[in-house]
Amino acid sequence: MTASRPIPYVGRFAPSPTGPLHAGSLVAALASYLDAKYHDGTWLVRIEDIDEGRSVAGAADGILALLDALGMHADGDIVWQSQRKHLYQAAAERIVQDTYPCGCNRREIADSRLGFAPDGAAIYPGTCRHGLGPGRTMRSQRVRVPDAGQDEISFVDRFAGRHTQHLARDSGDFVLKRADGFWAYQLAVVVDDWEQGVTDVVRGADLLDSTPRQIYLQRLLGAPTPRYLHVPVVRNANGEKLSKQTGALAVTVEDEPAAVAALLGAAQALGLVLDAALGPSASRQDFWRAAVPAWGRLLAQCEMPTPAA
Ligand code: GLU
């Protein structure tokens, strides 16, 4: 039986090809795939190669091949952010009145000592809000956030519950177009989720704190806000988030048992309880048959009620 969620459901997995898929990103992929399948939905894959400086040649192909080998097939064409810059440009033009040119460099912003947003971005003190100072040239383009008092963004995450930020305090005016000329992730993700008709974003909790900025951009653009479900990030024995920086190993799948083992590891990290223990000869199909209803049971225990629209 599927839950009573409005149809259609469109979900997505959106990896940045900065290296091979590791156990942490596999957990996010698995959660988004299971949620889509549990809701009889569509599951899309988008390669987030908008930050061309960080993209690693061949990484995207490796991620796509791995998803295929695990039995996670996208229900539509793969979308590449590097080929969609015209969409980001058009969106930025629509909200140009809410943006301004900024001439500050990283050091100047850090010197203001306002601290850092939870995702590590330095909080912008608003130096260029009322115009570039004499002799200063534009480096980046920023979005003006509402003043304190009108800057609250609050949403109910399906897993983490209510999450509230005050943009003026917690992020400040944030970057839409970067000093290196690339569009910021925050804009690209909002434009793509909208353009692809994504109804449900399921991803790692490291992006929970980016969500209010994304919701703010959705409101400026007149785009709908999808439902969000952020799954806990996977940590190593030292308590560090699994990532390339903390030395997370690439997931490799040389045969069917290795594929099942990788999937079982990710399922365990999510807290899925499969109703039948899968033996050493289990196939990927056996795994998926058991994992989809297990996701439903996990949701029944953990999911927050969706607030009335
Ligand atoms: N590309 C981001 C990442 O790999 C995920 C973005 C998202 O799911 O919104 O961390």
PDB file of C-alpha atoms and ligand atoms in Angstrom:
ATOM      1  CA  MET A   1       0.000   0.000   0.000  1.00  0.00           C
ATOM      2  CA  THR A   2       1.283   3.487  -0.697  1.00  0.00           C
ATOM      3  CA  ALA A   3       0.847   6.485   1.554  1.00  0.00           C
ATOM      4  CA  SER A   4      -1.733   9.136   0.780  1.00  0.00           C
ATOM      5  CA  ARG A   5       0.644  11.595  -0.801  1.00  0.00           C
ATOM      6  CA  PRO A   6      -0.552  13.851  -3.560  1.00  0.00           C
ATOM      7  CA  ILE A   7       0.242  12.439  -7.001  1.00  0.00           C
ATOM      8  CA  PRO A   8       2.447  13.025  -8.907  1.00  0.00           C
ATOM      9  CA  TYR A   9       5.555  12.530  -6.875  1.00  0.00           C
ATOM     10  CA  VAL A  10       8.821  13.605  -8.497  1.00  0.00           C
ATOM     11  CA  GLY A  11      12.021  13.052  -6.550  1.00  0.00           C
ATOM     12  CA  ARG A  12      15.657  13.341  -7.499  1.00  0.00           C
ATOM     13  CA  PHE A  13      19.222  12.510  -6.577  1.00  0.00           C
ATOM     14  CA  ALA A  14      21.606  15.339  -7.388  1.00  0.00           C
ATOM     15  CA  PRO A  15      25.259  14.375  -6.857  1.00  0.00           C
ATOM     16  CA  SER A  16      28.128  16.803  -7.371  1.00  0.00           C
ATOM     17  CA  PRO A  17      30.765  14.961  -9.412  1.00  0.00           C
ATOM     18  CA  THR A  18      33.660  15.998  -7.204  1.00  0.00           C
ATOM     19  CA  GLY A  19      34.791  12.382  -6.808  1.00  0.00           C
ATOM     20  CA  PRO A  20      33.395   8.868  -6.790  1.00  0.00           C
ATOM     21  CA  LEU A  21      30.235   8.042  -4.856  1.00  0.00           C
ATOM     22  CA  HIS A  22      31.111   7.104  -1.263  1.00  0.00           C
ATOM     23  CA  ALA A  23      29.061   5.431   1.440  1.00  0.00           C
ATOM     24  CA  GLY A  24      27.646   8.763   2.678  1.00  0.00           C
ATOM     25  CA  SER A  25      26.323   9.849  -0.703  1.00  0.00           C
ATOM     26  CA  LEU A  26      24.980   6.351  -1.364  1.00  0.00           C
ATOM     27  CA  VAL A  27      22.755   6.752   1.702  1.00  0.00           C
ATOM     28  CA  ALA A  28      21.291   9.966   0.257  1.00  0.00           C
ATOM     29  CA  ALA A  29      20.801   8.261  -3.118  1.00  0.00           C
ATOM     30  CA  LEU A  30      19.096   5.281  -1.501  1.00  0.00           C
ATOM     31  CA  ALA A  31      16.757   7.442   0.599  1.00  0.00           C
ATOM     32  CA  SER A  32      15.647   9.536  -2.390  1.00  0.00           C
ATOM     33  CA  TYR A  33      15.161   6.426  -4.535  1.00  0.00           C
ATOM     34  CA  LEU A  34      13.183   4.534  -1.885  1.00  0.00           C
ATOM     35  CA  ASP A  35      10.960   7.501  -1.125  1.00  0.00           C
ATOM     36  CA  ALA A  36      10.140   7.883  -4.833  1.00  0.00           C
ATOM     37  CA  LYS A  37       9.456   4.172  -5.276  1.00  0.00           C
ATOM     38  CA  TYR A  38       7.410   3.925  -2.087  1.00  0.00           C
ATOM     39  CA  HIS A  39       5.188   6.726  -3.383  1.00  0.00           C
ATOM     40  CA  ASP A  40       4.954   5.236  -6.893  1.00  0.00           C
ATOM     41  CA  GLY A  41       6.795   8.320  -8.053  1.00  0.00           C
ATOM     42  CA  THR A  42       9.359   9.356 -10.605  1.00  0.00           C
ATOM     43  CA  TRP A  43      13.031   9.397  -9.637  1.00  0.00           C
ATOM     44  CA  LEU A  44      15.366  11.716 -11.537  1.00  0.00           C
ATOM     45  CA  VAL A  45      19.133  12.029 -11.507  1.00  0.00           C
ATOM     46  CA  ARG A  46      20.795  15.405 -11.967  1.00  0.00           C
ATOM     47  CA  ILE A  47      24.536  15.879 -12.178  1.00  0.00           C
ATOM     48  CA  GLU A  48      25.389  19.047 -10.249  1.00  0.00           C
ATOM     49  CA  ASP A  49      28.518  20.034 -12.149  1.00  0.00           C
ATOM     50  CA  ILE A  50      27.801  23.760 -11.912  1.00  0.00           C
ATOM     51  CA  ASP A  51      31.033  24.317  -9.958  1.00  0.00           C
ATOM     52  CA  GLU A  52      33.294  23.382 -12.828  1.00  0.00           C
ATOM     53  CA  GLY A  53      36.402  24.062 -10.769  1.00  0.00           C
ATOM     54  CA  ARG A  54      35.498  21.255  -8.363  1.00  0.00           C
ATOM     55  CA  SER A  55      34.155  18.750 -10.887  1.00  0.00           C
ATOM     56  CA  VAL A  56      36.477  15.816 -11.501  1.00  0.00           C
ATOM     57  CA  ALA A  57      36.713  14.388 -15.005  1.00  0.00           C
ATOM     58  CA  GLY A  58      35.027  11.006 -15.220  1.00  0.00           C
ATOM     59  CA  ALA A  59      33.419  11.222 -11.766  1.00  0.00           C
ATOM     60  CA  ALA A  60      29.892  11.739 -13.114  1.00  0.00           C
ATOM     61  CA  ASP A  61      30.154   8.754 -15.436  1.00  0.00           C
ATOM     62  CA  GLY A  62      31.424   6.659 -12.554  1.00  0.00           C
ATOM     63  CA  ILE A  63      28.491   7.716 -10.341  1.00  0.00           C
ATOM     64  CA  LEU A  64      25.968   6.959 -13.096  1.00  0.00           C
ATOM     65  CA  ALA A  65      27.516   3.552 -13.788  1.00  0.00           C
ATOM     66  CA  LEU A  66      27.442   2.724 -10.080  1.00  0.00           C
ATOM     67  CA  LEU A  67      23.778   3.693  -9.691  1.00  0.00           C
ATOM     68  CA  ASP A  68      22.980   1.449 -12.657  1.00  0.00           C
ATOM     69  CA  ALA A  69      24.976  -1.425 -11.178  1.00  0.00           C
ATOM     70  CA  LEU A  70      23.014  -1.077  -7.944  1.00  0.00           C
ATOM     71  CA  GLY A  71      19.725  -1.238  -9.846  1.00  0.00           C
ATOM     72  CA  MET A  72      18.833   2.439  -9.377  1.00  0.00           C
ATOM     73  CA  HIS A  73      17.710   3.556 -12.810  1.00  0.00           C
ATOM     74  CA  ALA A  74      16.560   7.118 -13.438  1.00  0.00           C
ATOM     75  CA  ASP A  75      13.027   7.570 -14.782  1.00  0.00           C
ATOM     76  CA  GLY A  76      14.089  10.217 -17.270  1.00  0.00           C
ATOM     77  CA  ASP A  77      17.063  11.747 -19.029  1.00  0.00           C
ATOM     78  CA  ILE A  78      20.046  12.655 -16.897  1.00  0.00           C
ATOM     79  CA  VAL A  79      20.314  16.414 -16.530  1.00  0.00           C
ATOM     80  CA  TRP A  80      23.690  18.214 -16.311  1.00  0.00           C
ATOM     81  CA  GLN A  81      23.827  21.613 -14.655  1.00  0.00           C
ATOM     82  CA  SER A  82      26.784  22.715 -16.790  1.00  0.00           C
ATOM     83  CA  GLN A  83      24.444  22.599 -19.807  1.00  0.00           C
ATOM     84  CA  ARG A  84      21.696  24.661 -18.203  1.00  0.00           C
ATOM     85  CA  LYS A  85      23.394  27.995 -17.553  1.00  0.00           C
ATOM     86  CA  HIS A  86      20.846  29.792 -19.744  1.00  0.00           C
ATOM     87  CA  LEU A  87      18.119  28.775 -17.268  1.00  0.00           C
ATOM     88  CA  TYR A  88      20.068  30.165 -14.306  1.00  0.00           C
ATOM     89  CA  GLN A  89      20.778  33.367 -16.240  1.00  0.00           C
ATOM     90  CA  ALA A  90      17.075  33.799 -17.067  1.00  0.00           C
ATOM     91  CA  ALA A  91      16.063  33.206 -13.434  1.00  0.00           C
ATOM     92  CA  ALA A  92      18.665  35.686 -12.157  1.00  0.00           C
ATOM     93  CA  GLU A  93      17.333  38.300 -14.581  1.00  0.00           C
ATOM     94  CA  ARG A  94      13.818  37.833 -13.198  1.00  0.00           C
ATOM     95  CA  ILE A  95      14.928  38.743  -9.692  1.00  0.00           C
ATOM     96  CA  VAL A  96      17.542  41.318 -10.583  1.00  0.00           C
ATOM     97  CA  GLN A  97      15.747  43.951  -8.482  1.00  0.00           C
ATOM     98  CA  ASP A  98      16.436  41.799  -5.421  1.00  0.00           C
ATOM     99  CA  THR A  99      20.155  41.518  -6.153  1.00  0.00           C
ATOM    100  CA  TYR A 100      23.150  43.832  -6.160  1.00  0.00           C
ATOM    101  CA  PRO A 101      26.767  43.794  -7.269  1.00  0.00           C
ATOM    102  CA  CYS A 102      29.256  43.096  -4.497  1.00  0.00           C
ATOM    103  CA  GLY A 103      32.916  44.075  -4.598  1.00  0.00           C
ATOM    104  CA  CYS A 104      34.024  42.329  -1.393  1.00  0.00           C
ATOM    105  CA  ASN A 105      36.601  39.576  -1.327  1.00  0.00           C
ATOM    106  CA  ARG A 106      36.674  36.690   1.143  1.00  0.00           C
ATOM    107  CA  ARG A 107      39.140  38.366   3.464  1.00  0.00           C
ATOM    108  CA  GLU A 108      37.085  41.545   3.737  1.00  0.00           C
ATOM    109  CA  ILE A 109      33.992  39.524   4.613  1.00  0.00           C
ATOM    110  CA  ALA A 110      35.860  37.383   7.151  1.00  0.00           C
ATOM    111  CA  ASP A 111      37.314  40.571   8.697  1.00  0.00           C
ATOM    112  CA  SER A 112      33.815  41.728   9.552  1.00  0.00           C
ATOM    113  CA  ARG A 113      33.733  38.912  12.147  1.00  0.00           C
ATOM    114  CA  LEU A 114      30.030  38.222  11.825  1.00  0.00           C
ATOM    115  CA  GLY A 115      30.877  34.557  11.870  1.00  0.00           C
ATOM    116  CA  PHE A 116      29.759  31.780   9.628  1.00  0.00           C
ATOM    117  CA  ALA A 117      26.446  30.371   8.521  1.00  0.00           C
ATOM    118  CA  PRO A 118      25.892  26.771   9.668  1.00  0.00           C
ATOM    119  CA  ASP A 119      27.088  25.537   6.272  1.00  0.00           C
ATOM    120  CA  GLY A 120      30.387  27.370   6.615  1.00  0.00           C
ATOM    121  CA  ALA A 121      29.651  30.392   4.379  1.00  0.00           C
ATOM    122  CA  ALA A 122      30.824  33.659   5.948  1.00  0.00           C
ATOM    123  CA  ILE A 123      27.883  35.842   6.973  1.00  0.00           C
ATOM    124  CA  TYR A 124      27.859  38.915   4.775  1.00  0.00           C
ATOM    125  CA  PRO A 125      27.830  42.249   6.622  1.00  0.00           C
ATOM    126  CA  GLY A 126      26.000  44.121   3.844  1.00  0.00           C
ATOM    127  CA  THR A 127      28.951  46.330   2.857  1.00  0.00           C
ATOM    128  CA  CYS A 128      27.868  46.762  -0.793  1.00  0.00           C
ATOM    129  CA  ARG A 129      24.104  46.732  -0.167  1.00  0.00           C
ATOM    130  CA  HIS A 130      23.712  50.399  -1.001  1.00  0.00           C
ATOM    131  CA  GLY A 131      26.158  50.499  -3.880  1.00  0.00           C
ATOM    132  CA  LEU A 132      29.758  49.738  -4.698  1.00  0.00           C
ATOM    133  CA  GLY A 133      32.120  52.085  -2.895  1.00  0.00           C
ATOM    134  CA  PRO A 134      34.417  54.352  -4.922  1.00  0.00           C
ATOM    135  CA  GLY A 135      37.069  52.474  -6.861  1.00  0.00           C
ATOM    136  CA  ARG A 136      35.461  49.094  -6.197  1.00  0.00           C
ATOM    137  CA  THR A 137      34.485  46.719  -8.982  1.00  0.00           C
ATOM    138  CA  MET A 138      31.880  43.976  -9.018  1.00  0.00           C
ATOM    139  CA  ARG A 139      33.124  40.541  -8.010  1.00  0.00           C
ATOM    140  CA  SER A 140      29.940  38.666  -7.238  1.00  0.00           C
ATOM    141  CA  GLN A 141      26.199  39.230  -7.329  1.00  0.00           C
ATOM    142  CA  ARG A 142      24.241  38.903  -4.077  1.00  0.00           C
ATOM    143  CA  VAL A 143      20.598  38.458  -3.154  1.00  0.00           C
ATOM    144  CA  ARG A 144      19.275  40.990  -0.679  1.00  0.00           C
ATOM    145  CA  VAL A 145      17.515  39.206   2.190  1.00  0.00           C
ATOM    146  CA  PRO A 146      14.743  40.918   4.184  1.00  0.00           C
ATOM    147  CA  ASP A 147      15.704  43.025   7.180  1.00  0.00           C
ATOM    148  CA  ALA A 148      15.641  41.544  10.659  1.00  0.00           C
ATOM    149  CA  GLY A 149      12.059  41.171  11.801  1.00  0.00           C
ATOM    150  CA  GLN A 150      10.814  40.074   8.376  1.00  0.00           C
ATOM    151  CA  ASP A 151      13.499  37.553   7.593  1.00  0.00           C
ATOM    152  CA  GLU A 152      12.154  34.393   9.202  1.00  0.00           C
ATOM    153  CA  ILE A 153      11.907  31.304   7.004  1.00  0.00           C
ATOM    154  CA  SER A 154      10.378  28.262   8.619  1.00  0.00           C
ATOM    155  CA  PHE A 155       9.454  24.889   7.179  1.00  0.00           C
ATOM    156  CA  VAL A 156       8.649  21.412   8.426  1.00  0.00           C
ATOM    157  CA  ASP A 157      11.162  18.846   7.287  1.00  0.00           C
ATOM    158  CA  ARG A 158       9.562  15.419   6.951  1.00  0.00           C
ATOM    159  CA  PHE A 159      12.256  13.892   9.120  1.00  0.00           C
ATOM    160  CA  ALA A 160      13.988  16.662  11.074  1.00  0.00           C
ATOM    161  CA  GLY A 161      10.770  18.515  11.955  1.00  0.00           C
ATOM    162  CA  ARG A 162      10.397  22.283  12.084  1.00  0.00           C
ATOM    163  CA  HIS A 163      13.457  24.220  11.027  1.00  0.00           C
ATOM    164  CA  THR A 164      13.614  27.979  11.293  1.00  0.00           C
ATOM    165  CA  GLN A 165      16.204  30.493  10.220  1.00  0.00           C
ATOM    166  CA  HIS A 166      16.442  34.261  10.277  1.00  0.00           C
ATOM    167  CA  LEU A 167      18.167  35.040   7.028  1.00  0.00           C
ATOM    168  CA  ALA A 168      19.467  38.474   7.998  1.00  0.00           C
ATOM    169  CA  ARG A 169      21.243  36.992  11.001  1.00  0.00           C
ATOM    170  CA  ASP A 170      21.955  33.449   9.859  1.00  0.00           C
ATOM    171  CA  SER A 171      23.233  33.965   6.318  1.00  0.00           C
ATOM    172  CA  GLY A 172      23.055  37.628   5.378  1.00  0.00           C
ATOM    173  CA  ASP A 173      22.783  38.608   1.716  1.00  0.00           C
ATOM    174  CA  PHE A 174      23.993  35.520  -0.113  1.00  0.00           C
ATOM    175  CA  VAL A 175      25.792  34.936  -3.387  1.00  0.00           C
ATOM    176  CA  LEU A 176      23.812  34.284  -6.567  1.00  0.00           C
ATOM    177  CA  LYS A 177      26.693  34.551  -9.015  1.00  0.00           C
ATOM    178  CA  ARG A 178      30.157  33.838  -7.764  1.00  0.00           C
ATOM    179  CA  ALA A 179      33.328  35.844  -8.248  1.00  0.00           C
ATOM    180  CA  ASP A 180      34.648  33.090 -10.541  1.00  0.00           C
ATOM    181  CA  GLY A 181      31.645  33.589 -12.827  1.00  0.00           C
ATOM    182  CA  PHE A 182      29.784  30.389 -11.909  1.00  0.00           C
ATOM    183  CA  TRP A 183      26.193  30.450 -10.702  1.00  0.00           C
ATOM    184  CA  ALA A 184      25.812  29.595  -7.033  1.00  0.00           C
ATOM    185  CA  TYR A 185      24.518  26.164  -6.060  1.00  0.00           C
ATOM    186  CA  GLN A 186      21.578  27.811  -4.237  1.00  0.00           C
ATOM    187  CA  LEU A 187      20.235  29.290  -7.476  1.00  0.00           C
ATOM    188  CA  ALA A 188      20.928  26.286  -9.698  1.00  0.00           C
ATOM    189  CA  VAL A 189      19.230  23.841  -7.340  1.00  0.00           C
ATOM    190  CA  VAL A 190      16.109  25.997  -7.022  1.00  0.00           C
ATOM    191  CA  VAL A 191      15.810  26.557 -10.769  1.00  0.00           C
ATOM    192  CA  ASP A 192      16.361  22.880 -11.541  1.00  0.00           C
ATOM    193  CA  ASP A 193      13.959  21.522  -8.929  1.00  0.00           C
ATOM    194  CA  TRP A 194      11.317  23.910 -10.262  1.00  0.00           C
ATOM    195  CA  GLU A 195      11.999  23.259 -13.934  1.00  0.00           C
ATOM    196  CA  GLN A 196      12.042  19.487 -13.384  1.00  0.00           C
ATOM    197  CA  GLY A 197       8.778  19.556 -11.420  1.00  0.00           C
ATOM    198  CA  VAL A 198      10.397  18.090  -8.307  1.00  0.00           C
ATOM    199  CA  THR A 199       7.813  17.676  -5.545  1.00  0.00           C
ATOM    200  CA  ASP A 200      10.022  15.962  -2.955  1.00  0.00           C
ATOM    201  CA  VAL A 201      13.636  16.696  -2.114  1.00  0.00           C
ATOM    202  CA  VAL A 202      15.259  13.886  -0.127  1.00  0.00           C
ATOM    203  CA  ARG A 203      18.935  14.511   0.661  1.00  0.00           C
ATOM    204  CA  GLY A 204      21.539  14.611   3.422  1.00  0.00           C
ATOM    205  CA  ALA A 205      21.066  16.741   6.534  1.00  0.00           C
ATOM    206  CA  ASP A 206      24.192  18.743   5.675  1.00  0.00           C
ATOM    207  CA  LEU A 207      21.880  20.686   3.338  1.00  0.00           C
ATOM    208  CA  LEU A 208      19.202  21.409   5.949  1.00  0.00           C
ATOM    209  CA  ASP A 209      20.713  24.829   6.598  1.00  0.00           C
ATOM    210  CA  SER A 210      20.756  25.718   2.899  1.00  0.00           C
ATOM    211  CA  THR A 211      17.036  25.055   2.600  1.00  0.00           C
ATOM    212  CA  PRO A 212      15.772  28.420   3.982  1.00  0.00           C
ATOM    213  CA  ARG A 213      17.878  30.266   1.377  1.00  0.00           C
ATOM    214  CA  GLN A 214      16.420  28.009  -1.299  1.00  0.00           C
ATOM    215  CA  ILE A 215      12.886  28.627  -0.049  1.00  0.00           C
ATOM    216  CA  TYR A 216      13.561  32.370  -0.110  1.00  0.00           C
ATOM    217  CA  LEU A 217      14.711  32.142  -3.752  1.00  0.00           C
ATOM    218  CA  GLN A 218      11.616  30.077  -4.592  1.00  0.00           C
ATOM    219  CA  ARG A 219       9.437  32.833  -3.165  1.00  0.00           C
ATOM    220  CA  LEU A 220      11.257  35.540  -5.114  1.00  0.00           C
ATOM    221  CA  LEU A 221      10.915  33.537  -8.326  1.00  0.00           C
ATOM    222  CA  GLY A 222       7.307  32.480  -7.704  1.00  0.00           C
ATOM    223  CA  ALA A 223       8.326  28.808  -7.686  1.00  0.00           C
ATOM    224  CA  PRO A 224       6.538  26.214  -5.533  1.00  0.00           C
ATOM    225  CA  THR A 225       8.338  24.902  -2.457  1.00  0.00           C
ATOM    226  CA  PRO A 226       8.793  21.128  -2.568  1.00  0.00           C
ATOM    227  CA  ARG A 227       8.506  18.924   0.509  1.00  0.00           C
ATOM    228  CA  TYR A 228      11.872  18.261   2.150  1.00  0.00           C
ATOM    229  CA  LEU A 229      13.245  15.237   3.923  1.00  0.00           C
ATOM    230  CA  HIS A 230      16.824  15.445   5.173  1.00  0.00           C
ATOM    231  CA  VAL A 231      18.330  12.155   6.277  1.00  0.00           C
ATOM    232  CA  PRO A 232      21.005  12.135   8.985  1.00  0.00           C
ATOM    233  CA  VAL A 233      24.512  12.278   7.550  1.00  0.00           C
ATOM    234  CA  VAL A 234      26.701   9.210   7.903  1.00  0.00           C
ATOM    235  CA  ARG A 235      29.694   9.669  10.183  1.00  0.00           C
ATOM    236  CA  ASN A 236      32.938   7.747  10.499  1.00  0.00           C
ATOM    237  CA  ALA A 237      34.340   6.316  13.738  1.00  0.00           C
ATOM    238  CA  ASN A 238      35.759   9.775  14.612  1.00  0.00           C
ATOM    239  CA  GLY A 239      32.323  11.346  14.292  1.00  0.00           C
ATOM    240  CA  GLU A 240      33.278  13.163  11.078  1.00  0.00           C
ATOM    241  CA  LYS A 241      30.841  13.394   8.177  1.00  0.00           C
ATOM    242  CA  LEU A 242      31.796  10.866   5.497  1.00  0.00           C
ATOM    243  CA  SER A 243      33.149  12.883   2.605  1.00  0.00           C
ATOM    244  CA  LYS A 244      36.071  12.983   0.260  1.00  0.00           C
ATOM    245  CA  GLN A 245      37.836  15.339   2.704  1.00  0.00           C
ATOM    246  CA  THR A 246      37.505  12.861   5.573  1.00  0.00           C
ATOM    247  CA  GLY A 247      38.817  10.052   3.406  1.00  0.00           C
ATOM    248  CA  ALA A 248      35.563   8.204   2.702  1.00  0.00           C
ATOM    249  CA  LEU A 249      36.181   5.292   0.392  1.00  0.00           C
ATOM    250  CA  ALA A 250      34.512   5.029  -2.979  1.00  0.00           C
ATOM    251  CA  VAL A 251      31.735   2.459  -3.213  1.00  0.00           C
ATOM    252  CA  THR A 252      32.789  -0.213  -5.687  1.00  0.00           C
ATOM    253  CA  VAL A 253      30.580  -2.939  -7.017  1.00  0.00           C
ATOM    254  CA  GLU A 254      32.351  -5.630  -8.956  1.00  0.00           C
ATOM    255  CA  ASP A 255      29.581  -8.240  -8.823  1.00  0.00           C
ATOM    256  CA  GLU A 256      26.062  -8.929  -7.519  1.00  0.00           C
ATOM    257  CA  PRO A 257      27.083  -9.857  -3.932  1.00  0.00           C
ATOM    258  CA  ALA A 258      29.138  -6.644  -3.705  1.00  0.00           C
ATOM    259  CA  ALA A 259      26.138  -4.640  -4.954  1.00  0.00           C
ATOM    260  CA  VAL A 260      23.865  -6.234  -2.353  1.00  0.00           C
ATOM    261  CA  ALA A 261      26.465  -5.674   0.376  1.00  0.00           C
ATOM    262  CA  ALA A 262      26.766  -1.970  -0.539  1.00  0.00           C
ATOM    263  CA  LEU A 263      22.983  -1.576  -0.536  1.00  0.00           C
ATOM    264  CA  LEU A 264      22.639  -3.392   2.789  1.00  0.00           C
ATOM    265  CA  GLY A 265      25.291  -1.135   4.330  1.00  0.00           C
ATOM    266  CA  ALA A 266      23.444   1.986   3.178  1.00  0.00           C
ATOM    267  CA  ALA A 267      20.105   0.551   4.349  1.00  0.00           C
ATOM    268  CA  GLN A 268      21.570  -0.104   7.775  1.00  0.00           C
ATOM    269  CA  ALA A 269      22.921   3.444   7.991  1.00  0.00           C
ATOM    270  CA  LEU A 270      19.401   4.703   7.257  1.00  0.00           C
ATOM    271  CA  GLY A 271      17.965   2.511  10.000  1.00  0.00           C
ATOM    272  CA  LEU A 272      15.918   0.359   7.635  1.00  0.00           C
ATOM    273  CA  VAL A 273      14.743  -2.900   9.136  1.00  0.00           C
ATOM    274  CA  LEU A 274      14.215  -5.429   6.360  1.00  0.00           C
ATOM    275  CA  ASP A 275      11.535  -7.961   7.241  1.00  0.00           C
ATOM    276  CA  ALA A 276      13.627 -10.897   6.067  1.00  0.00           C
ATOM    277  CA  ALA A 277      17.352 -11.266   6.571  1.00  0.00           C
ATOM    278  CA  LEU A 278      18.907 -11.473   3.108  1.00  0.00           C
ATOM    279  CA  GLY A 279      21.265 -14.415   2.769  1.00  0.00           C
ATOM    280  CA  PRO A 280      24.586 -14.429   0.927  1.00  0.00           C
ATOM    281  CA  SER A 281      22.911 -15.422  -2.338  1.00  0.00           C
ATOM    282  CA  ALA A 282      20.380 -12.570  -2.259  1.00  0.00           C
ATOM    283  CA  SER A 283      19.998 -10.607  -5.487  1.00  0.00           C
ATOM    284  CA  ARG A 284      19.564  -6.882  -5.989  1.00  0.00           C
ATOM    285  CA  GLN A 285      15.893  -7.572  -6.750  1.00  0.00           C
ATOM    286  CA  ASP A 286      15.538  -9.329  -3.384  1.00  0.00           C
ATOM    287  CA  PHE A 287      17.011  -6.251  -1.753  1.00  0.00           C
ATOM    288  CA  TRP A 288      14.669  -3.805  -3.492  1.00  0.00           C
ATOM    289  CA  ARG A 289      11.631  -5.994  -2.802  1.00  0.00           C
ATOM    290  CA  ALA A 290      12.435  -5.861   0.919  1.00  0.00           C
ATOM    291  CA  ALA A 291      13.731  -2.282   1.107  1.00  0.00           C
ATOM    292  CA  VAL A 292      10.727  -0.388  -0.322  1.00  0.00           C
ATOM    293  CA  PRO A 293       8.238  -1.593   2.332  1.00  0.00           C
ATOM    294  CA  ALA A 294      10.937  -1.181   5.005  1.00  0.00           C
ATOM    295  CA  TRP A 295      11.195   2.493   3.996  1.00  0.00           C
ATOM    296  CA  GLY A 296       7.441   2.791   4.446  1.00  0.00           C
ATOM    297  CA  ARG A 297       7.718   1.373   7.967  1.00  0.00           C
ATOM    298  CA  LEU A 298      10.543   3.780   8.782  1.00  0.00           C
ATOM    299  CA  LEU A 299       8.439   6.705   7.554  1.00  0.00           C
ATOM    300  CA  ALA A 300       5.521   5.547   9.689  1.00  0.00           C
ATOM    301  CA  GLN A 301       7.797   5.806  12.746  1.00  0.00           C
ATOM    302  CA  CYS A 302       9.677   9.003  11.909  1.00  0.00           C
ATOM    303  CA  GLU A 303       7.767  11.150   9.464  1.00  0.00           C
ATOM    304  CA  MET A 304       6.448  14.463  10.691  1.00  0.00           C
ATOM    305  CA  PRO A 305       2.916  15.292   9.635  1.00  0.00           C
ATOM    306  CA  THR A 306       2.928  17.576   6.585  1.00  0.00           C
ATOM    307  CA  PRO A 307       1.407  20.911   7.620  1.00  0.00           C
ATOM    308  CA  ALA A 308      -1.737  22.002   5.804  1.00  0.00           C
ATOM    309  CA  ALA A 309      -0.865  24.165   2.802  1.00  0.00           C
TER     310      ALA A 309
HETATM  311  N1  GLU B   1      24.894  18.394  -5.186  1.00  0.00           N
HETATM  312  C1  GLU B   1      24.720  18.347  -3.774  1.00  0.00           C
HETATM  313  C2  GLU B   1      25.689  17.375  -3.156  1.00  0.00           C
HETATM  314  O1  GLU B   1      26.193  16.501  -3.847  1.00  0.00           O
HETATM  315  C3  GLU B   1      23.322  17.912  -3.390  1.00  0.00           C
HETATM  316  C4  GLU B   1      22.343  18.970  -3.676  1.00  0.00           C
HETATM  317  C5  GLU B   1      20.905  18.648  -3.344  1.00  0.00           C
HETATM  318  O2  GLU B   1      20.548  17.472  -3.190  1.00  0.00           O
HETATM  319  O3  GLU B   1      20.140  19.594  -3.281  1.00  0.00           O
HETATM  320  O4  GLU B   1      25.971  17.488  -1.991  1.00  0.00           O
END
